[in-house]
Amino acid sequence: MLPEPNFPVKPDEFIGRRVHLDTFSEALRHSGTTGRMASFAVLGDWGIGKSSLLLKLAATCSDFRMLPVTLSVSKDVSDYMKFAEALCDRLAHALLTSDSIATRVRTEIENWKLTRLSVGALTIDRQARRYFLSSGSALLRHALLEAWSHFIRPAYAGAIFFLDDLHNLATPTVQDTALIVRDQFQSFGIEGVNLSVCFTAKRDYFSGIRSFAEPAVRFYNNCPLEPFNLEETAEYTRAVFGSTGLDSQRLAEWLYGKTLGHPYFLAFISRELWSHYHARPFVDAMHLWPIVFSRLEQGKFNTDLAQLSEKEAALLRAVAQGDDDEFNPAPFVQNFPHQYFKRLGERGLLIRAGRGRYKLYHPLFRQFLQQGN
């Protein structure tokens, strides 16, 4: 397996996350009896492997006669109406490329794809945000119920919508989006329509709604992603370096010490080592660390800082000089107002470690900032 840190892992090369995979498979088996599939929320920080897990979960659907429909929610999906339209397009694509759909039905699907948005022709006041959002919900409900009756139910036990980066759909707020999606798919389950959703989002996706909208949280099976443990790191190392003459277990322990099991950094460093090994085989990777870390600075950390203002970069460097991994903003707020912490958190460079506590997103980034000073 060739490490590719900038792309999701292919499902047939996926490693680890056994608990999450087993939980999802059990839900699929249960849905075969009940006719209702549970919905899932895959939550985690940047680079932790959310998209890779989502693709792997989608790939397991074929064993259970479930139609997977995938959609990457980009920031240009600015409201729920556009989201509904994009989801319908992806559903039509999934149906048209499905091996379970008879050829004669494909023409019907093409016609449905062209006409399904007729309800979207209603005059909508875009300033009335809640009416506009409810119209998006009406469109999605109309289209999905129609697709369920005519195309999905005759060929499948149900369909699962895999939505990557749902936090990008945040108009008017993330809280409203979470409630709307929950209400939409819960109503399908109540009516015996086996449509569910599995989405990825930032770790704190539900943090702003727990106090007043707990049903929106309880509706999903939460799957928080943590870094790989040592066993998963060793499995990954064997997959990449198993055909070489390197001691995979020793290398895995060294990699785990550097990356703490973070999938992105594990893949990035492994790619560099793999390239060096195939150019000039070595026995011990440790002597290559200065070269690898320099590549990490150029390929990742300098890019992180390039998106920041001088003041934001100065805050990160100040934080990196502290003695503890976690810190309280209080000592810094005189020079750096709270809005800086918020912006750096939105960019994924700072992570909330608890109430009133932050940390840099990885110790290697901290090391880079310290050396920069």
Short mmCIF file of C-alpha atoms in Angstrom, two decimals:
data_model
loop_
_atom_site.label_atom_id
_atom_site.label_comp_id
_atom_site.label_asym_id
_atom_site.label_seq_id
_atom_site.Cartn_x
_atom_site.Cartn_y
_atom_site.Cartn_z
CA MET A 1 0.00 0.00 0.00
CA LEU A 2 1.37 3.41 -1.02
CA PRO A 3 0.70 6.12 1.61
CA GLU A 4 -1.37 9.04 0.29
CA PRO A 5 -1.81 11.60 3.09
CA ASN A 6 -3.82 14.03 0.97
CA PHE A 7 -6.51 11.57 -0.13
CA PRO A 8 -9.02 9.36 1.67
CA VAL A 9 -7.96 5.74 1.94
CA LYS A 10 -9.46 3.36 -0.62
CA PRO A 11 -12.01 1.03 1.01
CA ASP A 12 -10.04 -2.10 0.06
CA GLU A 13 -6.93 -0.66 1.77
CA PHE A 14 -8.73 0.61 4.87
CA ILE A 15 -7.10 -0.17 8.22
CA GLY A 16 -8.31 0.05 11.81
CA ARG A 17 -11.58 1.46 13.27
CA ARG A 18 -12.82 -2.05 13.98
CA VAL A 19 -15.28 -0.95 16.65
CA HIS A 20 -16.92 1.59 14.32
CA LEU A 21 -17.11 -0.89 11.44
CA ASP A 22 -18.65 -3.56 13.66
CA THR A 23 -21.19 -1.11 15.09
CA PHE A 24 -22.24 -0.02 11.61
CA SER A 25 -22.48 -3.60 10.33
CA GLU A 26 -24.61 -4.57 13.32
CA ALA A 27 -26.97 -1.68 12.57
CA LEU A 28 -27.21 -2.86 8.95
CA ARG A 29 -28.08 -6.39 10.08
CA HIS A 30 -30.67 -5.04 12.51
CA SER A 31 -32.26 -2.94 9.78
CA GLY A 32 -32.85 -6.11 7.79
CA THR A 33 -35.26 -7.18 10.53
CA THR A 34 -36.83 -3.85 11.46
CA GLY A 35 -36.82 -2.14 8.07
CA ARG A 36 -35.25 0.96 9.66
CA MET A 37 -31.56 1.82 9.50
CA ALA A 38 -29.97 3.91 12.24
CA SER A 39 -28.26 7.20 11.38
CA PHE A 40 -24.65 7.92 12.29
CA ALA A 41 -22.49 10.96 13.03
CA VAL A 42 -18.74 10.49 12.47
CA LEU A 43 -17.07 13.32 14.39
CA GLY A 44 -13.42 14.23 14.65
CA ASP A 45 -10.66 16.76 14.18
CA TRP A 46 -8.83 17.52 10.95
CA GLY A 47 -6.87 14.66 9.36
CA ILE A 48 -8.22 12.01 11.71
CA GLY A 49 -9.72 9.88 8.90
CA LYS A 50 -13.41 10.84 8.79
CA SER A 51 -13.69 10.78 5.00
CA SER A 52 -11.84 7.46 4.80
CA LEU A 53 -14.20 5.86 7.30
CA LEU A 54 -17.22 7.26 5.46
CA LEU A 55 -16.07 5.66 2.18
CA LYS A 56 -15.44 2.36 3.95
CA LEU A 57 -18.90 2.39 5.54
CA ALA A 58 -20.47 3.14 2.15
CA ALA A 59 -18.60 0.21 0.63
CA THR A 60 -20.11 -2.21 3.16
CA CYS A 61 -23.68 -1.44 2.04
CA SER A 62 -23.67 -3.83 -0.91
CA ASP A 63 -23.55 -6.83 1.43
CA PHE A 64 -26.88 -5.75 2.93
CA ARG A 65 -28.80 -4.62 -0.18
CA MET A 66 -28.53 -0.98 0.84
CA LEU A 67 -27.99 1.75 -1.76
CA PRO A 68 -25.14 4.12 -0.76
CA VAL A 69 -25.50 7.74 -1.89
CA THR A 70 -22.44 9.92 -1.30
CA LEU A 71 -22.23 13.72 -1.22
CA SER A 72 -19.35 15.98 -0.22
CA VAL A 73 -20.91 19.08 1.32
CA SER A 74 -18.76 21.95 0.13
CA LYS A 75 -19.06 25.52 1.35
CA ASP A 76 -20.72 26.60 -1.90
CA VAL A 77 -23.80 24.63 -0.80
CA SER A 78 -25.08 27.80 0.77
CA ASP A 79 -28.58 26.82 1.90
CA TYR A 80 -30.85 23.85 2.45
CA MET A 81 -32.53 24.18 -0.96
CA LYS A 82 -29.19 23.80 -2.77
CA PHE A 83 -28.34 20.95 -0.43
CA ALA A 84 -31.63 19.20 -1.31
CA GLU A 85 -31.00 19.64 -5.02
CA ALA A 86 -27.44 18.33 -4.75
CA LEU A 87 -28.60 15.32 -2.74
CA CYS A 88 -31.25 14.49 -5.34
CA ASP A 89 -28.63 14.70 -8.09
CA ARG A 90 -26.37 12.28 -6.21
CA LEU A 91 -29.29 9.91 -5.63
CA ALA A 92 -30.12 9.91 -9.35
CA HIS A 93 -26.46 9.19 -10.13
CA ALA A 94 -26.34 6.32 -7.63
CA LEU A 95 -29.48 4.79 -9.12
CA LEU A 96 -28.29 5.17 -12.72
CA THR A 97 -24.96 3.49 -11.97
CA SER A 98 -26.45 0.73 -9.84
CA ASP A 99 -26.17 -2.88 -11.00
CA SER A 100 -29.47 -3.66 -9.27
CA ILE A 101 -31.55 -1.32 -11.44
CA ALA A 102 -33.03 -2.87 -14.57
CA THR A 103 -32.13 -1.24 -17.89
CA ARG A 104 -35.76 -0.40 -18.64
CA VAL A 105 -35.99 1.58 -15.41
CA ARG A 106 -33.02 3.81 -16.22
CA THR A 107 -35.04 5.89 -18.65
CA GLU A 108 -37.63 6.45 -15.93
CA ILE A 109 -34.87 7.58 -13.57
CA GLU A 110 -33.54 10.02 -16.17
CA ASN A 111 -37.03 11.48 -16.57
CA TRP A 112 -37.43 11.67 -12.79
CA LYS A 113 -34.10 13.46 -12.54
CA LEU A 114 -35.29 16.11 -15.01
CA THR A 115 -38.74 16.67 -13.50
CA ARG A 116 -38.32 16.07 -9.77
CA LEU A 117 -37.57 19.73 -9.02
CA SER A 118 -40.92 21.02 -10.22
CA VAL A 119 -41.86 21.94 -6.66
CA GLY A 120 -38.74 24.08 -6.55
CA ALA A 121 -40.27 26.45 -9.08
CA LEU A 122 -42.37 28.05 -6.35
CA THR A 123 -41.60 31.70 -5.70
CA ILE A 124 -39.49 31.80 -2.56
CA ASP A 125 -38.52 34.82 -0.52
CA ARG A 126 -34.84 34.18 0.22
CA GLN A 127 -34.93 36.73 3.02
CA ALA A 128 -37.45 34.62 4.93
CA ARG A 129 -34.83 32.07 5.92
CA ARG A 130 -37.01 29.61 7.79
CA TYR A 131 -39.62 29.50 5.03
CA PHE A 132 -36.83 29.01 2.51
CA LEU A 133 -35.32 26.17 4.52
CA SER A 134 -38.68 24.50 5.02
CA SER A 135 -39.18 24.66 1.24
CA GLY A 136 -35.87 22.83 0.81
CA SER A 137 -37.17 20.21 3.22
CA ALA A 138 -40.40 19.95 1.23
CA LEU A 139 -38.45 19.43 -1.98
CA LEU A 140 -36.28 16.74 -0.43
CA ARG A 141 -39.23 14.96 1.13
CA HIS A 142 -41.19 15.00 -2.13
CA ALA A 143 -38.26 13.74 -4.20
CA LEU A 144 -37.08 11.05 -1.78
CA LEU A 145 -40.54 9.60 -1.19
CA GLU A 146 -41.07 9.44 -4.94
CA ALA A 147 -37.68 7.78 -5.49
CA TRP A 148 -38.36 5.35 -2.64
CA SER A 149 -41.65 4.17 -4.12
CA HIS A 150 -40.57 3.91 -7.75
CA PHE A 151 -36.87 3.03 -7.72
CA ILE A 152 -35.32 2.20 -4.34
CA ARG A 153 -37.81 -0.15 -2.69
CA PRO A 154 -38.18 -2.46 -5.75
CA ALA A 155 -34.41 -3.06 -5.86
CA TYR A 156 -33.02 -2.38 -2.38
CA ALA A 157 -33.80 -2.80 1.30
CA GLY A 158 -33.12 0.91 1.75
CA ALA A 159 -30.69 3.74 1.07
CA ILE A 160 -28.09 5.53 3.19
CA PHE A 161 -26.96 9.08 2.42
CA PHE A 162 -23.27 9.53 3.25
CA LEU A 163 -22.62 13.25 3.74
CA ASP A 164 -19.01 14.37 4.11
CA ASP A 165 -18.27 17.61 6.01
CA LEU A 166 -21.85 18.46 6.95
CA HIS A 167 -20.52 21.31 9.12
CA ASN A 168 -20.05 23.28 5.88
CA LEU A 169 -23.84 23.55 5.64
CA ALA A 170 -24.27 26.13 8.38
CA THR A 171 -26.90 28.57 7.18
CA PRO A 172 -28.48 30.10 9.02
CA THR A 173 -26.70 28.08 11.75
CA VAL A 174 -25.26 24.64 12.36
CA GLN A 175 -27.96 24.15 15.00
CA ASP A 176 -30.75 24.67 12.47
CA THR A 177 -29.13 22.28 10.00
CA ALA A 178 -28.77 19.55 12.63
CA LEU A 179 -32.43 19.86 13.59
CA ILE A 180 -33.70 19.90 10.01
CA VAL A 181 -31.71 16.82 8.96
CA ARG A 182 -32.78 14.98 12.10
CA ASP A 183 -36.48 15.81 11.58
CA GLN A 184 -36.30 14.89 7.90
CA PHE A 185 -34.86 11.42 8.36
CA GLN A 186 -36.66 10.57 11.59
CA SER A 187 -39.97 11.15 9.80
CA PHE A 188 -38.94 8.67 7.11
CA GLY A 189 -38.26 6.02 9.75
CA ILE A 190 -41.64 6.60 11.39
CA GLU A 191 -43.37 6.15 8.02
CA GLY A 192 -41.57 2.90 7.21
CA VAL A 193 -39.33 4.48 4.57
CA ASN A 194 -35.86 3.00 5.09
CA LEU A 195 -33.73 6.06 4.35
CA SER A 196 -31.01 7.14 6.78
CA VAL A 197 -28.02 9.44 6.94
CA CYS A 198 -24.38 9.00 7.94
CA PHE A 199 -22.37 12.21 8.05
CA THR A 200 -18.96 13.50 9.04
CA ALA A 201 -18.37 16.79 10.84
CA LYS A 202 -15.98 18.49 13.22
CA ARG A 203 -15.67 17.07 16.70
CA ASP A 204 -17.61 19.92 18.28
CA TYR A 205 -20.51 19.77 15.79
CA PHE A 206 -23.11 19.23 18.51
CA SER A 207 -21.50 21.44 21.14
CA GLY A 208 -23.77 24.40 20.48
CA ILE A 209 -27.07 22.50 20.58
CA ARG A 210 -26.85 20.12 23.50
CA SER A 211 -28.57 22.54 25.85
CA PHE A 212 -31.75 23.10 23.85
CA ALA A 213 -31.99 20.41 21.17
CA GLU A 214 -30.90 17.11 22.67
CA PRO A 215 -33.20 15.10 20.36
CA ALA A 216 -31.04 16.26 17.45
CA VAL A 217 -28.06 14.73 19.23
CA ARG A 218 -29.69 11.51 20.47
CA PHE A 219 -31.04 10.68 17.01
CA TYR A 220 -27.56 9.76 15.76
CA ASN A 221 -25.22 6.98 16.78
CA ASN A 222 -22.14 9.08 17.56
CA CYS A 223 -18.82 7.75 16.27
CA PRO A 224 -16.06 10.03 17.60
CA LEU A 225 -12.72 9.29 15.95
CA GLU A 226 -9.50 9.22 17.94
CA PRO A 227 -5.93 8.74 16.67
CA PHE A 228 -4.80 5.19 15.96
CA ASN A 229 -3.58 3.18 18.92
CA LEU A 230 -0.25 1.35 18.74
CA GLU A 231 -1.87 -1.82 17.39
CA GLU A 232 -3.57 0.07 14.53
CA THR A 233 -0.33 1.95 13.84
CA ALA A 234 1.50 -1.38 13.60
CA GLU A 235 -1.17 -2.72 11.22
CA TYR A 236 -0.74 0.34 9.01
CA THR A 237 3.07 0.03 9.11
CA ARG A 238 2.93 -3.64 8.05
CA ALA A 239 0.65 -2.74 5.15
CA VAL A 240 3.12 -0.13 3.88
CA PHE A 241 6.48 -1.67 4.74
CA GLY A 242 5.68 -5.37 5.05
CA SER A 243 7.40 -6.22 1.75
CA THR A 244 10.63 -4.46 2.75
CA GLY A 245 13.46 -5.68 4.92
CA LEU A 246 12.58 -3.28 7.74
CA ASP A 247 11.56 -4.40 11.23
CA SER A 248 7.87 -3.40 10.99
CA GLN A 249 7.18 -3.59 14.71
CA ARG A 250 10.17 -1.45 15.65
CA LEU A 251 9.30 1.04 12.92
CA ALA A 252 5.67 1.15 14.10
CA GLU A 253 6.76 1.98 17.65
CA TRP A 254 9.00 4.78 16.34
CA LEU A 255 6.21 6.14 14.11
CA TYR A 256 3.74 6.02 16.98
CA GLY A 257 6.15 7.99 19.16
CA LYS A 258 6.36 10.71 16.50
CA THR A 259 2.74 10.84 15.35
CA LEU A 260 0.79 9.60 18.41
CA GLY A 261 -1.25 7.61 15.88
CA HIS A 262 -2.56 10.65 13.96
CA PRO A 263 -3.51 9.18 10.55
CA TYR A 264 -2.45 12.19 8.45
CA PHE A 265 1.01 12.45 9.99
CA LEU A 266 1.39 8.69 9.95
CA ALA A 267 0.68 8.66 6.20
CA PHE A 268 2.85 11.72 5.48
CA ILE A 269 5.92 10.38 7.31
CA SER A 270 5.42 6.87 5.92
CA ARG A 271 5.28 8.27 2.38
CA GLU A 272 8.59 10.04 2.89
CA LEU A 273 10.23 6.94 4.38
CA TRP A 274 8.81 4.76 1.61
CA SER A 275 10.30 7.05 -1.05
CA HIS A 276 13.70 7.13 0.66
CA TYR A 277 13.74 3.36 1.14
CA HIS A 278 13.00 2.63 -2.51
CA ALA A 279 15.67 5.09 -3.59
CA ARG A 280 18.28 3.80 -1.14
CA PRO A 281 17.30 0.99 1.30
CA PHE A 282 18.06 1.63 4.94
CA VAL A 283 17.78 -0.32 8.19
CA ASP A 284 17.05 2.43 10.70
CA ALA A 285 14.62 5.26 9.89
CA MET A 286 15.67 7.42 12.82
CA HIS A 287 18.61 9.06 11.03
CA LEU A 288 16.20 10.31 8.35
CA TRP A 289 14.04 12.25 10.79
CA PRO A 290 15.62 15.70 10.15
CA ILE A 291 14.96 15.28 6.42
CA VAL A 292 11.41 14.02 6.97
CA PHE A 293 10.60 16.80 9.42
CA SER A 294 11.90 19.38 6.95
CA ARG A 295 9.50 17.97 4.34
CA LEU A 296 6.72 18.18 6.90
CA GLU A 297 7.54 21.84 7.50
CA GLN A 298 7.44 22.60 3.77
CA GLY A 299 4.44 20.44 2.89
CA LYS A 300 2.18 21.16 5.84
CA PHE A 301 3.21 23.54 8.60
CA ASN A 302 4.37 26.48 6.45
CA THR A 303 1.06 26.19 4.61
CA ASP A 304 -0.77 26.34 7.94
CA LEU A 305 0.93 29.63 8.82
CA ALA A 306 0.56 31.11 5.35
CA GLN A 307 -3.21 31.39 5.80
CA LEU A 308 -2.87 33.46 8.98
CA SER A 309 -2.34 37.07 9.87
CA GLU A 310 0.87 38.04 11.65
CA LYS A 311 -1.08 38.44 14.89
CA GLU A 312 -2.61 34.96 14.64
CA ALA A 313 0.78 33.38 13.89
CA ALA A 314 2.27 35.27 16.85
CA LEU A 315 -0.41 33.81 19.12
CA LEU A 316 0.40 30.27 18.00
CA ARG A 317 4.11 30.82 18.62
CA ALA A 318 3.39 32.28 22.06
CA VAL A 319 1.24 29.28 22.96
CA ALA A 320 3.93 26.86 21.77
CA GLN A 321 6.41 28.26 24.31
CA GLY A 322 4.29 27.15 27.25
CA ASP A 323 5.28 24.22 29.42
CA ASP A 324 1.96 22.37 29.15
CA ASP A 325 0.27 20.87 26.09
CA GLU A 326 -3.05 22.41 27.15
CA PHE A 327 -3.50 26.05 28.08
CA ASN A 328 -6.03 28.58 29.30
CA PRO A 329 -6.46 31.68 27.10
CA ALA A 330 -6.52 34.01 30.14
CA PRO A 331 -2.77 34.83 30.16
CA PHE A 332 -2.90 35.72 26.45
CA VAL A 333 -6.09 37.74 26.11
CA GLN A 334 -4.47 41.08 26.90
CA ASN A 335 -2.50 40.84 23.66
CA PHE A 336 -4.78 38.44 21.76
CA PRO A 337 -8.56 38.90 22.09
CA HIS A 338 -10.81 35.85 22.29
CA GLN A 339 -11.77 36.18 18.61
CA TYR A 340 -8.28 34.98 17.68
CA PHE A 341 -8.80 31.72 19.54
CA LYS A 342 -12.13 31.25 17.82
CA ARG A 343 -10.69 31.84 14.34
CA LEU A 344 -7.75 29.51 14.92
CA GLY A 345 -10.18 26.88 16.21
CA GLU A 346 -12.29 27.21 13.06
CA ARG A 347 -9.15 26.66 10.98
CA GLY A 348 -8.34 23.53 12.98
CA LEU A 349 -5.03 24.82 14.32
CA LEU A 350 -6.29 25.04 17.89
CA ILE A 351 -8.49 22.35 19.44
CA ARG A 352 -10.78 22.72 22.43
CA ALA A 353 -9.46 20.32 25.05
CA GLY A 354 -12.19 21.14 27.58
CA ARG A 355 -14.09 24.04 29.06
CA GLY A 356 -11.78 27.04 28.80
CA ARG A 357 -8.88 24.88 27.64
CA TYR A 358 -7.14 24.69 24.25
CA LYS A 359 -4.22 22.87 22.69
CA LEU A 360 -2.33 22.98 19.40
CA TYR A 361 -3.68 20.42 16.98
CA HIS A 362 -0.59 18.18 17.15
CA PRO A 363 2.71 18.05 19.07
CA LEU A 364 4.66 18.07 15.78
CA PHE A 365 3.11 21.44 14.96
CA ARG A 366 4.13 22.63 18.41
CA GLN A 367 7.69 21.46 17.72
CA PHE A 368 7.69 23.35 14.43
CA LEU A 369 6.52 26.57 16.11
CA GLN A 370 9.15 26.25 18.83
CA GLN A 371 11.93 25.83 16.29
CA GLY A 372 10.60 28.80 14.35
CA ASN A 373 11.20 30.98 17.39
#
